[in-house]
Amino acid sequence: LDLLPAPPPTLDNFVVGDNRAALDAIEHLQPGRAIYLWGAPGVGRSHLLRALGTIPQARYFTARDDADALHAIALEETCTLKLIALDDIGQFSPEAQAALFALYNRWREVAATEQAFALLLSGDRAPLALPLREDLRTRLGWDLVFRLEALSDQDRAEALKTRAGERGLQLAPEVIHWMLTHYARDMSKLNALLDALDRYSLERQRAITLPLLRDLLATHTMTETSL
């Protein structure tokens, strides 16, 4: 049986929790403005950046991408992009930091023109605490800054039910409760477990139950131990 693909990140399937102000700002982000999001791993930073950074006239960058491509955007005579998303910038190399510095200068230069574009950036800590060059850290505070708060257990449960529904799955309350209390609080890890559970239930031709979940985790642990 073919598995349903994991749904791509969108603003609609982002679980808001206590982050309504940040989401509202992102939904109304216009060319010429910038937003910096920060928070611990698993709070949804990458979800939001990928949701906007992959739409038409947008570009999504991570620390793994070529710094030269980012530098080229900063220096090109006519920029056709309307939004540039830069994820986990605390991991940027010195070359990528230099490219981001040039991009910030370009963003400010064209902010009031037809070539204006928006910046959406993320990191794991507040701007001044990032391990970046000083002149770049200060630029992160030029516009809006939001700290993303972790989801409550109720928010996580709702997120798991929503993701399961998107995949056509029914999760019993005891399965969700066990995942939240015995596995991880990071939504990315919980979503990965849900995807693995979906595949495993089809492989074993068994409904998703608590015994099946425990069987999956036991099998995974035994596989890792044997490596």
mmCIF file of C-alpha atoms in Angstrom, residues 16-205:
data_model
loop_
_atom_site.group_PDB
_atom_site.id
_atom_site.type_symbol
_atom_site.label_atom_id
_atom_site.label_comp_id
_atom_site.label_asym_id
_atom_site.label_seq_id
_atom_site.Cartn_x
_atom_site.Cartn_y
_atom_site.Cartn_z
ATOM 1 C CA VAL A 16 -0.538 28.161 17.260
ATOM 2 C CA GLY A 17 -0.595 27.609 21.020
ATOM 3 C CA ASP A 18 0.577 30.824 22.693
ATOM 4 C CA ASN A 19 2.124 32.167 19.475
ATOM 5 C CA ARG A 20 -0.857 34.001 17.985
ATOM 6 C CA ALA A 21 0.928 37.371 17.847
ATOM 7 C CA ALA A 22 3.855 35.888 15.911
ATOM 8 C CA LEU A 23 1.570 34.053 13.483
ATOM 9 C CA ASP A 24 -0.516 37.188 12.880
ATOM 10 C CA ALA A 25 2.639 39.162 12.081
ATOM 11 C CA ILE A 26 3.829 36.480 9.666
ATOM 12 C CA GLU A 27 0.451 36.299 7.938
ATOM 13 C CA HIS A 28 0.649 40.056 7.317
ATOM 14 C CA LEU A 29 4.363 40.215 6.484
ATOM 15 C CA GLN A 30 4.866 42.683 3.621
ATOM 16 C CA PRO A 31 7.893 43.474 1.414
ATOM 17 C CA GLY A 32 10.158 45.914 3.206
ATOM 18 C CA ARG A 33 9.516 44.344 6.637
ATOM 19 C CA ALA A 34 11.489 41.739 8.591
ATOM 20 C CA ILE A 35 10.666 39.250 11.339
ATOM 21 C CA TYR A 36 13.108 37.317 13.493
ATOM 22 C CA LEU A 37 11.732 34.232 15.299
ATOM 23 C CA TRP A 38 13.598 32.521 18.088
ATOM 24 C CA GLY A 39 13.001 29.660 20.478
ATOM 25 C CA ALA A 40 14.107 26.190 21.476
ATOM 26 C CA PRO A 41 14.186 23.329 18.941
ATOM 27 C CA GLY A 42 10.743 21.933 18.251
ATOM 28 C CA VAL A 43 8.717 25.134 18.720
ATOM 29 C CA GLY A 44 7.929 25.426 14.996
ATOM 30 C CA ARG A 45 10.497 27.884 13.659
ATOM 31 C CA SER A 46 11.395 25.797 10.623
ATOM 32 C CA HIS A 47 7.744 24.966 9.989
ATOM 33 C CA LEU A 48 6.868 28.650 9.628
ATOM 34 C CA LEU A 49 9.905 29.520 7.512
ATOM 35 C CA ARG A 50 9.359 26.602 5.158
ATOM 36 C CA ALA A 51 5.661 27.459 4.919
ATOM 37 C CA LEU A 52 6.473 30.914 3.508
ATOM 38 C CA GLY A 53 9.893 30.266 1.996
ATOM 39 C CA THR A 54 8.613 27.768 -0.561
ATOM 40 C CA ILE A 55 5.768 29.835 -2.039
ATOM 41 C CA PRO A 56 6.151 31.646 -5.409
ATOM 42 C CA GLN A 57 8.617 34.562 -5.388
ATOM 43 C CA ALA A 58 10.164 33.299 -2.150
ATOM 44 C CA ARG A 59 13.387 31.474 -1.277
ATOM 45 C CA TYR A 60 14.267 29.320 1.727
ATOM 46 C CA PHE A 61 17.855 29.068 2.982
ATOM 47 C CA THR A 62 19.527 27.001 5.695
ATOM 48 C CA ALA A 63 23.115 26.796 6.916
ATOM 49 C CA ARG A 64 23.634 23.863 4.523
ATOM 50 C CA ASP A 65 22.951 25.979 1.432
ATOM 51 C CA ASP A 66 25.610 27.663 -0.670
ATOM 52 C CA ALA A 67 26.530 31.074 0.730
ATOM 53 C CA ASP A 68 27.394 32.244 -2.796
ATOM 54 C CA ALA A 69 23.754 31.886 -3.859
ATOM 55 C CA LEU A 70 22.651 34.096 -0.973
ATOM 56 C CA HIS A 71 25.370 36.628 -1.756
ATOM 57 C CA ALA A 72 24.280 36.723 -5.391
ATOM 58 C CA ILE A 73 20.740 37.660 -4.364
ATOM 59 C CA ALA A 74 22.089 40.489 -2.218
ATOM 60 C CA LEU A 75 24.152 41.887 -5.071
ATOM 61 C CA GLU A 76 21.951 41.309 -8.116
ATOM 62 C CA GLU A 77 20.782 44.447 -9.893
ATOM 63 C CA THR A 78 17.093 43.490 -9.892
ATOM 64 C CA CYS A 79 15.686 41.249 -7.178
ATOM 65 C CA THR A 80 12.556 39.364 -8.239
ATOM 66 C CA LEU A 81 11.992 37.740 -4.851
ATOM 67 C CA LYS A 82 9.402 39.121 -2.458
ATOM 68 C CA LEU A 83 10.400 37.058 0.576
ATOM 69 C CA ILE A 84 13.594 35.385 1.744
ATOM 70 C CA ALA A 85 13.464 32.931 4.665
ATOM 71 C CA LEU A 86 16.721 32.155 6.481
ATOM 72 C CA ASP A 87 16.516 29.309 8.966
ATOM 73 C CA ASP A 88 18.707 28.690 12.029
ATOM 74 C CA ILE A 89 21.091 31.527 11.260
ATOM 75 C CA GLY A 90 23.114 30.831 14.379
ATOM 76 C CA GLN A 91 24.627 27.937 12.390
ATOM 77 C CA PHE A 92 25.676 30.128 9.451
ATOM 78 C CA SER A 93 29.324 29.983 8.400
ATOM 79 C CA PRO A 94 31.413 33.182 8.291
ATOM 80 C CA GLU A 95 30.813 33.289 4.520
ATOM 81 C CA ALA A 96 27.059 32.925 4.962
ATOM 82 C CA GLN A 97 27.083 35.598 7.671
ATOM 83 C CA ALA A 98 28.828 37.973 5.281
ATOM 84 C CA ALA A 99 26.188 37.208 2.644
ATOM 85 C CA LEU A 100 23.394 37.798 5.168
ATOM 86 C CA PHE A 101 24.969 41.102 6.206
ATOM 87 C CA ALA A 102 24.977 42.210 2.548
ATOM 88 C CA LEU A 103 21.388 41.009 2.172
ATOM 89 C CA TYR A 104 20.266 43.058 5.179
ATOM 90 C CA ASN A 105 21.871 46.168 3.702
ATOM 91 C CA ARG A 106 20.124 45.517 0.392
ATOM 92 C CA TRP A 107 16.809 44.905 2.191
ATOM 93 C CA ARG A 108 17.043 48.290 3.902
ATOM 94 C CA GLU A 109 18.166 50.073 0.710
ATOM 95 C CA VAL A 110 15.172 48.922 -1.371
ATOM 96 C CA ALA A 111 12.558 48.789 1.409
ATOM 97 C CA ALA A 112 10.548 51.720 0.014
ATOM 98 C CA THR A 113 10.887 50.775 -3.669
ATOM 99 C CA GLU A 114 9.211 48.331 -6.040
ATOM 100 C CA GLN A 115 12.114 45.933 -5.448
ATOM 101 C CA ALA A 116 11.320 45.632 -1.725
ATOM 102 C CA PHE A 117 11.356 42.146 -0.221
ATOM 103 C CA ALA A 118 10.585 40.724 3.207
ATOM 104 C CA LEU A 119 12.988 38.866 5.480
ATOM 105 C CA LEU A 120 11.882 36.025 7.753
ATOM 106 C CA LEU A 121 14.677 34.680 9.931
ATOM 107 C CA SER A 122 15.021 32.225 12.785
ATOM 108 C CA GLY A 123 17.464 31.196 15.476
ATOM 109 C CA ASP A 124 17.558 29.279 18.729
ATOM 110 C CA ARG A 125 18.167 32.320 20.939
ATOM 111 C CA ALA A 126 17.598 36.057 21.203
ATOM 112 C CA PRO A 127 19.440 38.205 18.620
ATOM 113 C CA LEU A 128 22.183 39.532 20.888
ATOM 114 C CA ALA A 129 22.926 36.038 22.232
ATOM 115 C CA LEU A 130 23.558 34.484 18.815
ATOM 116 C CA PRO A 131 27.121 33.409 17.926
ATOM 117 C CA LEU A 132 27.244 35.821 14.970
ATOM 118 C CA ARG A 133 29.303 38.843 14.018
ATOM 119 C CA GLU A 134 28.288 41.896 16.032
ATOM 120 C CA ASP A 135 27.109 44.045 13.112
ATOM 121 C CA LEU A 136 24.772 41.234 12.034
ATOM 122 C CA ARG A 137 23.322 40.647 15.513
ATOM 123 C CA THR A 138 22.264 44.276 15.773
ATOM 124 C CA ARG A 139 20.520 44.149 12.399
ATOM 125 C CA LEU A 140 18.275 41.333 13.602
ATOM 126 C CA GLY A 141 16.574 43.808 15.911
ATOM 127 C CA TRP A 142 15.842 46.380 13.221
ATOM 128 C CA ASP A 143 12.225 45.215 12.881
ATOM 129 C CA LEU A 144 9.971 42.674 14.617
ATOM 130 C CA VAL A 145 11.316 39.987 16.979
ATOM 131 C CA PHE A 146 9.184 37.190 18.466
ATOM 132 C CA ARG A 147 9.998 34.393 20.857
ATOM 133 C CA LEU A 148 8.052 31.244 19.983
ATOM 134 C CA GLU A 149 6.685 29.445 23.033
ATOM 135 C CA ALA A 150 6.587 25.667 23.368
ATOM 136 C CA LEU A 151 3.226 23.977 23.011
ATOM 137 C CA SER A 152 1.293 22.703 26.010
ATOM 138 C CA ASP A 153 0.421 18.993 26.208
ATOM 139 C CA GLN A 154 -3.106 19.864 25.107
ATOM 140 C CA ASP A 155 -1.727 21.721 22.079
ATOM 141 C CA ARG A 156 0.531 18.763 21.243
ATOM 142 C CA ALA A 157 -2.366 16.339 21.499
ATOM 143 C CA GLU A 158 -4.429 18.503 19.150
ATOM 144 C CA ALA A 159 -1.500 18.726 16.736
ATOM 145 C CA LEU A 160 -1.094 14.945 16.661
ATOM 146 C CA LYS A 161 -4.829 14.462 16.037
ATOM 147 C CA THR A 162 -4.712 17.011 13.216
ATOM 148 C CA ARG A 163 -1.670 15.419 11.576
ATOM 149 C CA ALA A 164 -3.197 11.961 11.942
ATOM 150 C CA GLY A 165 -6.414 13.212 10.360
ATOM 151 C CA GLU A 166 -4.472 14.602 7.400
ATOM 152 C CA ARG A 167 -3.051 11.105 6.858
ATOM 153 C CA GLY A 168 -6.445 9.438 7.234
ATOM 154 C CA LEU A 169 -5.566 7.894 10.614
ATOM 155 C CA GLN A 170 -7.573 7.445 13.786
ATOM 156 C CA LEU A 171 -5.534 7.720 16.983
ATOM 157 C CA ALA A 172 -7.039 6.398 20.203
ATOM 158 C CA PRO A 173 -6.703 8.749 23.205
ATOM 159 C CA GLU A 174 -4.444 6.259 25.013
ATOM 160 C CA VAL A 175 -2.012 6.229 22.063
ATOM 161 C CA ILE A 176 -1.744 10.011 22.084
ATOM 162 C CA HIS A 177 -1.383 10.079 25.873
ATOM 163 C CA TRP A 178 1.441 7.527 25.771
ATOM 164 C CA MET A 179 3.300 9.427 23.036
ATOM 165 C CA LEU A 180 3.115 12.653 25.035
ATOM 166 C CA THR A 181 4.133 11.174 28.384
ATOM 167 C CA HIS A 182 6.717 8.559 27.359
ATOM 168 C CA TYR A 183 8.336 9.728 24.135
ATOM 169 C CA ALA A 184 9.297 13.356 23.429
ATOM 170 C CA ARG A 185 7.977 16.883 23.802
ATOM 171 C CA ASP A 186 9.494 18.025 20.500
ATOM 172 C CA MET A 187 6.727 18.142 17.856
ATOM 173 C CA SER A 188 9.149 17.248 15.060
ATOM 174 C CA LYS A 189 10.039 14.002 16.892
ATOM 175 C CA LEU A 190 6.404 13.286 17.699
ATOM 176 C CA ASN A 191 5.441 13.802 14.047
ATOM 177 C CA ALA A 192 8.271 11.516 12.938
ATOM 178 C CA LEU A 193 7.000 8.842 15.336
ATOM 179 C CA LEU A 194 3.479 9.229 13.977
ATOM 180 C CA ASP A 195 4.743 8.828 10.404
ATOM 181 C CA ALA A 196 6.733 5.719 11.414
ATOM 182 C CA LEU A 197 3.665 4.327 13.169
ATOM 183 C CA ASP A 198 1.613 4.856 10.025
ATOM 184 C CA ARG A 199 4.132 2.904 7.942
ATOM 185 C CA TYR A 200 4.472 0.168 10.555
ATOM 186 C CA SER A 201 0.715 -0.377 10.849
ATOM 187 C CA LEU A 202 0.502 -0.924 7.091
ATOM 188 C CA GLU A 203 3.507 -3.234 7.041
ATOM 189 C CA ARG A 204 2.038 -5.349 9.847
ATOM 190 C CA GLN A 205 -1.561 -5.018 8.606
#
